[in-house]
C-alpha positions as semicolon CSV with decimal commas, in nm:
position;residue;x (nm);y (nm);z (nm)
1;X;0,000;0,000;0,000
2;X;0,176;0,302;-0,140
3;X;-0,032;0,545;-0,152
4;X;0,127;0,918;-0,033
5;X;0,035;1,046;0,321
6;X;0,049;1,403;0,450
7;X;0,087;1,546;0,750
8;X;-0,084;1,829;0,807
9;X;0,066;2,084;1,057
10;X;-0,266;2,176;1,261
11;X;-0,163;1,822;1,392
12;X;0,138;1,914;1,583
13;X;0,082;2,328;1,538
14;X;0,362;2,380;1,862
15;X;0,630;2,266;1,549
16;X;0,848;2,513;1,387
17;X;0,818;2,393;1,003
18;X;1,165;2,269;0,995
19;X;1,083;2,014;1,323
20;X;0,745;1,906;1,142
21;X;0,918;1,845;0,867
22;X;1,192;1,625;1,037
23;X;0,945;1,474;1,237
24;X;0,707;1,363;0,874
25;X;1,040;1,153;0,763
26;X;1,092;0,998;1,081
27;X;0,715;0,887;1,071
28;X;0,674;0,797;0,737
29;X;0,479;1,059;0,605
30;X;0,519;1,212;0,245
31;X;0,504;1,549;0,223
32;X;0,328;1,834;0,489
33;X;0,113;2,105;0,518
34;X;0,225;2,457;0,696
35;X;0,025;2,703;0,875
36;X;0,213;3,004;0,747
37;X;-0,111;3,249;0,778
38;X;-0,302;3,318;1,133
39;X;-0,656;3,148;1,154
40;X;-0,701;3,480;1,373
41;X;-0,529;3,779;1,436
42;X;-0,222;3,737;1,662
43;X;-0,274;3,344;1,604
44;X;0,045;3,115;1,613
45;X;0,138;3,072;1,259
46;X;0,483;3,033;1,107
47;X;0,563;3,247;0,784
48;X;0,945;3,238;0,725
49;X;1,150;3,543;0,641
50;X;1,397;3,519;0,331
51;X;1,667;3,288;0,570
52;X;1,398;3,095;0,747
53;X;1,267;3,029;0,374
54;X;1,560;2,890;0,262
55;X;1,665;2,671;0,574
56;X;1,320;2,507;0,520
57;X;1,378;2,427;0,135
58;X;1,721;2,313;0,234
59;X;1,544;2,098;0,567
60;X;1,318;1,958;0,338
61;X;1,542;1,875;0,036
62;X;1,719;1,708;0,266
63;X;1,442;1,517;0,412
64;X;1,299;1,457;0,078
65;X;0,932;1,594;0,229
66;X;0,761;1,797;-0,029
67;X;0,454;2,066;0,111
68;X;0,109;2,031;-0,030
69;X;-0,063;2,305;0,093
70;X;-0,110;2,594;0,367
71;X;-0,414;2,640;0,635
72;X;-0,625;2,758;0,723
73;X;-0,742;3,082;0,580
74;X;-1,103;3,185;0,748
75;X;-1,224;3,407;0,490
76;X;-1,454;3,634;0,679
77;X;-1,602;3,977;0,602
78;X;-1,306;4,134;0,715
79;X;-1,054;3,938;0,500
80;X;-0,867;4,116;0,255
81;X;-0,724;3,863;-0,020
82;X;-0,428;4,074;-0,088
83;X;-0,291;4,020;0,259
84;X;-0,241;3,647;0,179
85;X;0,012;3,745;-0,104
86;X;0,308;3,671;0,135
87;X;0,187;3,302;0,256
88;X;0,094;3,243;-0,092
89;X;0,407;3,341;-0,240
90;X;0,593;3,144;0,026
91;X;0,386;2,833;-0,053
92;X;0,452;2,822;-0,390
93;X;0,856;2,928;-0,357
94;X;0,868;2,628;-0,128
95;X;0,676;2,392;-0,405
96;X;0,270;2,397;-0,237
97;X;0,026;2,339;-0,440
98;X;-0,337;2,416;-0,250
99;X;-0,441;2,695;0,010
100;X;-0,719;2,533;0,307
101;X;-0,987;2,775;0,340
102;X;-1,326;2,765;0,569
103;X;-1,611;3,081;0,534
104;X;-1,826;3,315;0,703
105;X;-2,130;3,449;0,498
106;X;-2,147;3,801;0,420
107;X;-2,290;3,971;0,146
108;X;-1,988;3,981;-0,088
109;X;-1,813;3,674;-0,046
110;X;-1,842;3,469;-0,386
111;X;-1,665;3,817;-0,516
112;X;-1,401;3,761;-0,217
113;X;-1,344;3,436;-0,286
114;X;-1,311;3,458;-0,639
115;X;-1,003;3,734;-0,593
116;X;-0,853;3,497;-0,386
117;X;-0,871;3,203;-0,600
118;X;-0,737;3,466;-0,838
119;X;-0,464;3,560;-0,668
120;X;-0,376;3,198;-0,573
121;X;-0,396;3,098;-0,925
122;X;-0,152;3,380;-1,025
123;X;0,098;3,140;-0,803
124;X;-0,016;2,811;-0,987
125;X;-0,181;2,726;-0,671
126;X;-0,484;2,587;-0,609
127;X;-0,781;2,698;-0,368
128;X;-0,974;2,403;-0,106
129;X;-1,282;2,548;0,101
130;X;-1,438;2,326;0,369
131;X;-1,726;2,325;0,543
132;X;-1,758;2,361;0,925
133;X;-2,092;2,353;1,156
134;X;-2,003;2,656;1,319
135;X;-1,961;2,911;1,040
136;X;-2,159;3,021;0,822
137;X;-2,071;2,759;0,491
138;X;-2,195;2,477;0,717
139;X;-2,243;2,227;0,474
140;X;-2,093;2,024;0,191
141;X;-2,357;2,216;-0,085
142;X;-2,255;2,575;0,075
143;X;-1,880;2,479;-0,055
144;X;-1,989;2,367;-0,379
145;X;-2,225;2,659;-0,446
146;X;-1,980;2,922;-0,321
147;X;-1,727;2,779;-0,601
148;X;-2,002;2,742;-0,874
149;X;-2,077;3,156;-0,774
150;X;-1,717;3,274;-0,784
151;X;-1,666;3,076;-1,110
152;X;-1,331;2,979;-0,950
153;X;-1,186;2,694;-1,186
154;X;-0,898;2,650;-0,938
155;X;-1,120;2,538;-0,620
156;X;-1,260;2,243;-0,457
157;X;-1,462;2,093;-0,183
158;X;-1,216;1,959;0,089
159;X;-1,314;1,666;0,267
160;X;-1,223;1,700;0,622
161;X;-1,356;1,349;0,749
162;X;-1,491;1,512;1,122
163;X;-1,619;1,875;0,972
164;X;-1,817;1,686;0,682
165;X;-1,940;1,417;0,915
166;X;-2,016;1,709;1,184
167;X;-2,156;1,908;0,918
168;X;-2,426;1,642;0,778
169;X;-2,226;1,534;0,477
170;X;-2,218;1,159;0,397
171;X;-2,025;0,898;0,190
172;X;-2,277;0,888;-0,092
173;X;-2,282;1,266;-0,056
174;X;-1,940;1,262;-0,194
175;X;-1,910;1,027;-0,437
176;X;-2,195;1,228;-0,592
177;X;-1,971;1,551;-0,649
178;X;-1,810;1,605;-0,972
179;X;-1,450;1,435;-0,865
180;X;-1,266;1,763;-1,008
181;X;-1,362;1,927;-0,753
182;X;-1,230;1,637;-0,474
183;X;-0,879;1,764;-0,500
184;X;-0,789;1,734;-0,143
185;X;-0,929;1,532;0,178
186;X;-0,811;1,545;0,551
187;X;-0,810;1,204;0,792
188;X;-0,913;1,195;1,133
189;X;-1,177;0,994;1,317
190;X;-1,457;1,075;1,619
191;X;-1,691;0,949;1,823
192;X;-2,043;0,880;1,623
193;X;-2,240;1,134;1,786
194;X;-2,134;1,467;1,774
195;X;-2,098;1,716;2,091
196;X;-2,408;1,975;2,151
197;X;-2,366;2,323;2,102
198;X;-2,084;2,537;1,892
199;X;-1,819;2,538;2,193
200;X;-1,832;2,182;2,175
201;X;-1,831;2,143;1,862
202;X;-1,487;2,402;1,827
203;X;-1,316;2,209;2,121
204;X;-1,383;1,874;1,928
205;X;-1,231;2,004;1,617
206;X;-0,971;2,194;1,753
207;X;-0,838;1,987;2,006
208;X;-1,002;1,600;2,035
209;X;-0,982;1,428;1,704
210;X;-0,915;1,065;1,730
211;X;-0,705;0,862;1,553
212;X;-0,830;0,669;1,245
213;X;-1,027;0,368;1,415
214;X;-1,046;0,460;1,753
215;X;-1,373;0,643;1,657
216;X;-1,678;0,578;1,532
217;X;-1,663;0,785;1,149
218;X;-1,754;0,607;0,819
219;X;-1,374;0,660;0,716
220;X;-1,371;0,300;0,512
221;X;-1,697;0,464;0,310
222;X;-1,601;0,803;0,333
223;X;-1,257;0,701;0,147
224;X;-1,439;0,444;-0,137
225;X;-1,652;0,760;-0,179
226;X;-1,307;0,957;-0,247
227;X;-1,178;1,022;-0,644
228;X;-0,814;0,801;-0,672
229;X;-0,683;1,146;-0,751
230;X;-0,743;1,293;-0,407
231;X;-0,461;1,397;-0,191
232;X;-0,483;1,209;0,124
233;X;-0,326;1,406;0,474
234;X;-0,354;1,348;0,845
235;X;-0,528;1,653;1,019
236;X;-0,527;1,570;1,397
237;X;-0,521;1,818;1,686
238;X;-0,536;1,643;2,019
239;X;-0,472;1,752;2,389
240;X;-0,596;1,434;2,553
241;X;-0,281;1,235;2,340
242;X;-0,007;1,327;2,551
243;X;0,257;1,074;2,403
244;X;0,599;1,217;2,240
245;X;0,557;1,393;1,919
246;X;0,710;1,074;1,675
247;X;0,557;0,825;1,916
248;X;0,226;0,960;1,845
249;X;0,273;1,058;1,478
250;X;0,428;0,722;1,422
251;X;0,100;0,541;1,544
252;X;-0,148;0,816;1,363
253;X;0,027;0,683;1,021
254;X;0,017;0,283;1,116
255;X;-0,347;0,335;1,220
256;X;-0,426;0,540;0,868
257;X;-0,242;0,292;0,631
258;X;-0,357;-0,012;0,794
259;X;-0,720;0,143;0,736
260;X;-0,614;0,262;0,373
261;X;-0,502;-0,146;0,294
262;X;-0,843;-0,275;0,396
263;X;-1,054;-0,021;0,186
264;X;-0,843;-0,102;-0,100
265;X;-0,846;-0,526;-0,008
């Protein structure tokens, strides 16, 4: 079973880029994604300057890890798509292909996300939007009808197992989109039922994923439903896994390939 395997940095978000990187070979991971723009402002994130830039190429040269894409950009009425320039010109010096993006609805935002798909595509860099219960594109059709109204032909629906499960989005649900618009899909798992209320909800996502089969998420349906062209990464935030960084990432990659070998069996 050889199919590539990210590691996305909202996983282990204490990681300087360079460490995450390191720490992605040592697991067996394939490439990594980088949190090089705040979700909020003053929000850890970890955009290089010119020598930090090139330390990281040369860290992962050496490592052989390539990056696949940057999160996660809330676009929200006060979002200004130009702002993003330096992330996304860092992203695609260092190779990225894809910027993670979740929405608020306000009264302009197919024109706001169409300048930043713009702006991304300018890069050769592609645009993923997914869906999460708390904002206001809550749902698997919100993503796909945002795209179809910014005419965006770089962007797709990203398939973050726990926010489409926690959104109402099923298996069948996906394997019903048009697959050119499944570019990307994140890995985690959760309990079946989902917590009450938005705080919940936010701790659960932000901080208590579970590793793939320790929950209770259709993740063998949920990945038949998946195009074969889909990028495949590991997004797992968890304060209630207090093992060693490699110990746990280690484990989070046996648990997701041994699951990937019996959907393909």
């Amino acid at each position: 079973m050889n199919r590539p395997l990210g590691l996305g940095h909202f996983t282990f978000l204490s990681l300087p880029p360079a460490d995450l990187v390191r720490l992605a070979r040592a697991a067996g991971f394939d490439f990594v994604g980088l949190r090089l723009h705040p979700v909020a402002p003053g929000a850890l994130h970890w955009l290089p300057d010119a020598a930090g830039q090139r330390e990281l190429q040369r860290v992962m040269a050496g490592e052989d890890i390539g990056l696949y894409d940057i999160e996660t950009v809330v676009i929200d009425e006060d979002l200004r798509p130009e702002t993003l320039i330096p992330a996304m010109d860092a992203a695609a010096a260092l190779g990225g292909k894809r910027i993670n993006t979740c929405a608020d609805r306000f009264e302009r935002l197919p024109e706001r996300f169409a300048q930043l798909c713009d702006l991304a595509a300018q890069r050769g860099l592609g645009v993923d939007i997914e869906c999460m219960a708390w904002r206001g594109i809550d749902s698997p059709k919100a993503c796909l009808d945002l795209i179809e109204e910014s005419g965006a032909a770089n962007a797709g629906y990203l398939v973050d197992a726990l926010h489409h499960s926690r959104c109402g989005g099923t298996p069948a649900e996906i394997a019903a989109i048009a697959p050119e618009r499944i570019v990307s899909a994140q890995l985690c798992d959760a309990p079946d039922r989902a917590p009450t209320g938005t705080e919940a909800l936010v701790t659960e996502a932000r901080g208590e994923r579970l590793i793939p089969g320790e929950g209770a998420l259709p993740l063998a349906d949920l990945l038949g439903a998946l195009p074969a062209h889909t990028v495949l990464s590991i997004e797992l935030p968890s304060t209630l896994d207090a093992r060693p960084p490699l110990e746990r990432a280690r484990a989070i990659r046996q648990a997701t390939m041994a699951l990937l070998k019996k959907v393909q069996e």
